[in-house]
PDB file of C-alpha atoms in Angstrom:
ATOM      1  CA  UNK H  18      86.636 120.982  93.116  1.00  0.00           C
ATOM      2  CA  UNK H  19      88.577 119.470  90.237  1.00  0.00           C
ATOM      3  CA  UNK H  20      85.905 120.607  87.790  1.00  0.00           C
ATOM      4  CA  UNK H  21      86.194 124.155  89.128  1.00  0.00           C
ATOM      5  CA  UNK H  22      89.949 124.125  88.641  1.00  0.00           C
ATOM      6  CA  UNK H  23      89.629 122.811  85.081  1.00  0.00           C
ATOM      7  CA  UNK H  24      86.933 125.350  84.184  1.00  0.00           C
ATOM      8  CA  UNK H  25      88.961 128.187  85.675  1.00  0.00           C
ATOM      9  CA  UNK H  26      92.057 127.081  83.769  1.00  0.00           C
ATOM     10  CA  UNK H  27      90.141 126.888  80.491  1.00  0.00           C
ATOM     11  CA  UNK H  28      88.633 130.340  80.979  1.00  0.00           C
ATOM     12  CA  UNK H  29      91.915 131.984  81.908  1.00  0.00           C
ATOM     13  CA  UNK H  30      94.175 130.917  79.126  1.00  0.00           C
ATOM     14  CA  UNK H  31      93.489 127.668  77.431  1.00  0.00           C
ATOM     15  CA  UNK H  32      94.923 124.216  77.621  1.00  0.00           C
ATOM     16  CA  UNK H  33      98.473 124.883  78.777  1.00  0.00           C
ATOM     17  CA  UNK H  34      97.461 126.211  82.176  1.00  0.00           C
ATOM     18  CA  UNK H  35      95.002 123.332  82.538  1.00  0.00           C
ATOM     19  CA  UNK H  36      97.882 120.852  82.155  1.00  0.00           C
ATOM     20  CA  UNK H  37      99.876 122.684  84.797  1.00  0.00           C
ATOM     21  CA  UNK H  38      96.949 122.416  87.236  1.00  0.00           C
ATOM     22  CA  UNK H  39      96.482 118.745  86.447  1.00  0.00           C
ATOM     23  CA  UNK H  40     100.172 118.006  87.044  1.00  0.00           C
ATOM     24  CA  UNK H  41     100.086 119.938  90.326  1.00  0.00           C
ATOM     25  CA  UNK H  42      97.011 117.996  91.386  1.00  0.00           C
ATOM     26  CA  UNK H  43      98.686 114.656  90.638  1.00  0.00           C
ATOM     27  CA  UNK H  44     101.809 115.674  92.581  1.00  0.00           C
ATOM     28  CA  UNK H  45      99.667 116.752  95.516  1.00  0.00           C
ATOM     29  CA  UNK H  46      97.821 113.430  95.502  1.00  0.00           C
ATOM     30  CA  UNK H  47     101.125 111.546  95.468  1.00  0.00           C
ATOM     31  CA  UNK H  48     102.489 113.536  98.391  1.00  0.00           C
ATOM     32  CA  UNK H  49      99.345 113.100 100.474  1.00  0.00           C
ATOM     33  CA  UNK H  50      98.670 109.431  99.705  1.00  0.00           C
ATOM     34  CA  UNK H  51     101.651 107.486  98.435  1.00  0.00           C
ATOM     35  CA  UNK H  52     104.473 108.915 100.487  1.00  0.00           C
ATOM     36  CA  UNK H  53     102.988 108.110 103.930  1.00  0.00           C
ATOM     37  CA  UNK H  54     102.191 104.574 102.751  1.00  0.00           C
ATOM     38  CA  UNK H  55     105.788 103.985 101.682  1.00  0.00           C
ATOM     39  CA  UNK H  56     107.040 105.338 105.003  1.00  0.00           C
ATOM     40  CA  UNK H  57     104.763 102.915 106.871  1.00  0.00           C
ATOM     41  CA  UNK H  58     105.967  99.987 104.723  1.00  0.00           C
ATOM     42  CA  UNK H  59     109.603 100.829 105.483  1.00  0.00           C
ATOM     43  CA  UNK H  60     108.894 100.928 109.233  1.00  0.00           C
ATOM     44  CA  UNK H  61     107.133  97.540 109.062  1.00  0.00           C
ATOM     45  CA  UNK H  62     110.047  96.024 107.130  1.00  0.00           C
ATOM     46  CA  UNK H  63     112.496  97.421 109.695  1.00  0.00           C
ATOM     47  CA  UNK H  64     110.403  95.836 112.488  1.00  0.00           C
ATOM     48  CA  UNK H  65     110.365  92.448 110.724  1.00  0.00           C
ATOM     49  CA  UNK H  66     114.115  92.505 110.122  1.00  0.00           C
ATOM     50  CA  UNK H  67     114.746  93.250 113.818  1.00  0.00           C
ATOM     51  CA  UNK H  68     112.771  90.217 115.084  1.00  0.00           C
ATOM     52  CA  UNK H  69     114.608  87.985 117.523  1.00  0.00           C
ATOM     53  CA  UNK H  70     113.871  84.950 119.680  1.00  0.00           C
ATOM     54  CA  UNK H  71     111.442  85.714 122.497  1.00  0.00           C
ATOM     55  CA  UNK H  72     109.643  88.621 120.795  1.00  0.00           C
ATOM     56  CA  UNK H  73     105.854  88.580 120.983  1.00  0.00           C
ATOM     57  CA  UNK H  74     104.112  89.125 117.633  1.00  0.00           C
ATOM     58  CA  UNK H  75     100.668  89.320 116.025  1.00  0.00           C
ATOM     59  CA  UNK H  76      99.956  87.866 112.580  1.00  0.00           C
ATOM     60  CA  UNK H  77      97.837  89.722 110.049  1.00  0.00           C
ATOM     61  CA  UNK H  78      95.125  87.107 110.748  1.00  0.00           C
ATOM     62  CA  UNK H  79      95.049  88.015 114.454  1.00  0.00           C
ATOM     63  CA  UNK H  80      97.031  85.072 115.843  1.00  0.00           C
ATOM     64  CA  UNK H  81      99.344  85.909 118.754  1.00  0.00           C
ATOM     65  CA  UNK H  82     102.613  84.117 119.337  1.00  0.00           C
ATOM     66  CA  UNK H  83     106.196  84.143 120.563  1.00  0.00           C
ATOM     67  CA  UNK H  84     109.155  83.988 118.162  1.00  0.00           C
ATOM     68  CA  UNK H  85     111.241  80.811 118.494  1.00  0.00           C
ATOM     69  CA  UNK H  86     113.638  81.273 115.564  1.00  0.00           C
ATOM     70  CA  UNK H  87     114.139  83.626 112.635  1.00  0.00           C
ATOM     71  CA  UNK H  88     115.356  82.782 109.125  1.00  0.00           C
ATOM     72  CA  UNK H  89     115.778  85.044 106.120  1.00  0.00           C
ATOM     73  CA  UNK H  90     112.170  84.730 104.891  1.00  0.00           C
ATOM     74  CA  UNK H  91     110.420  82.696 107.602  1.00  0.00           C
ATOM     75  CA  UNK H  92     109.824  82.811 111.338  1.00  0.00           C
ATOM     76  CA  UNK H  93     109.003  79.936 113.701  1.00  0.00           C
ATOM     77  CA  UNK H  94     106.399  81.128 116.190  1.00  0.00           C
ATOM     78  CA  UNK H  95     105.034  79.297 119.227  1.00  0.00           C
ATOM     79  CA  UNK H  96     101.283  79.970 119.347  1.00  0.00           C
ATOM     80  CA  UNK H  97     100.502  77.637 122.262  1.00  0.00           C
ATOM     81  CA  UNK H  98     102.506  75.383 124.582  1.00  0.00           C
ATOM     82  CA  UNK H  99     104.396  73.072 122.245  1.00  0.00           C
ATOM     83  CA  UNK H 100     102.642  74.289 119.066  1.00  0.00           C
ATOM     84  CA  UNK H 101     105.100  75.958 116.685  1.00  0.00           C
ATOM     85  CA  UNK H 102     104.103  77.416 113.313  1.00  0.00           C
ATOM     86  CA  UNK H 103     106.435  78.421 110.491  1.00  0.00           C
ATOM     87  CA  UNK H 104     105.210  81.567 108.722  1.00  0.00           C
ATOM     88  CA  UNK H 105     106.556  84.130 106.282  1.00  0.00           C
ATOM     89  CA  UNK H 106     107.914  87.305 107.831  1.00  0.00           C
ATOM     90  CA  UNK H 107     105.486  89.371 105.756  1.00  0.00           C
ATOM     91  CA  UNK H 108     102.549  87.834 107.664  1.00  0.00           C
ATOM     92  CA  UNK H 109     103.737  89.354 110.942  1.00  0.00           C
ATOM     93  CA  UNK H 110     101.848  92.566 111.497  1.00  0.00           C
ATOM     94  CA  UNK H 111     103.132  94.013 114.768  1.00  0.00           C
ATOM     95  CA  UNK H 112     104.137  93.478 118.352  1.00  0.00           C
ATOM     96  CA  UNK H 113     101.139  93.291 120.701  1.00  0.00           C
ATOM     97  CA  UNK H 114     100.563  95.835 123.424  1.00  0.00           C
ATOM     98  CA  UNK H 115     101.678  94.504 126.821  1.00  0.00           C
ATOM     99  CA  UNK H 116      98.858  93.329 129.073  1.00  0.00           C
ATOM    100  CA  UNK H 117      98.128  95.101 132.354  1.00  0.00           C
ATOM    101  CA  UNK H 118      99.724  92.245 134.356  1.00  0.00           C
ATOM    102  CA  UNK H 119     102.921  92.403 132.264  1.00  0.00           C
ATOM    103  CA  UNK H 120     103.322  96.161 132.789  1.00  0.00           C
ATOM    104  CA  UNK H 121     103.659  95.787 136.580  1.00  0.00           C
TER     105      UNK H 121
END
């Protein structure tokens, strides 16, 4: 597809129109790829900043836990009865879906 655009631009009027097509293609790629990624990153950061004691979380490694305390850059998470881990906020991926028993 890109080759067709370049060939068409070269046939129609030379190099200047080819540059316009290339710039438009780069802008289109940015809009379709980079912008949604940045939006997702902002939502994740908002989630991490809103963490509070008692929230259930999942680490990027798949470990589930319950927040015990929150600092500026770290979070203490209880992963089992009496087992508390201190992790960076960036390692927290999301809040888990509630189980069927918890929904009732």
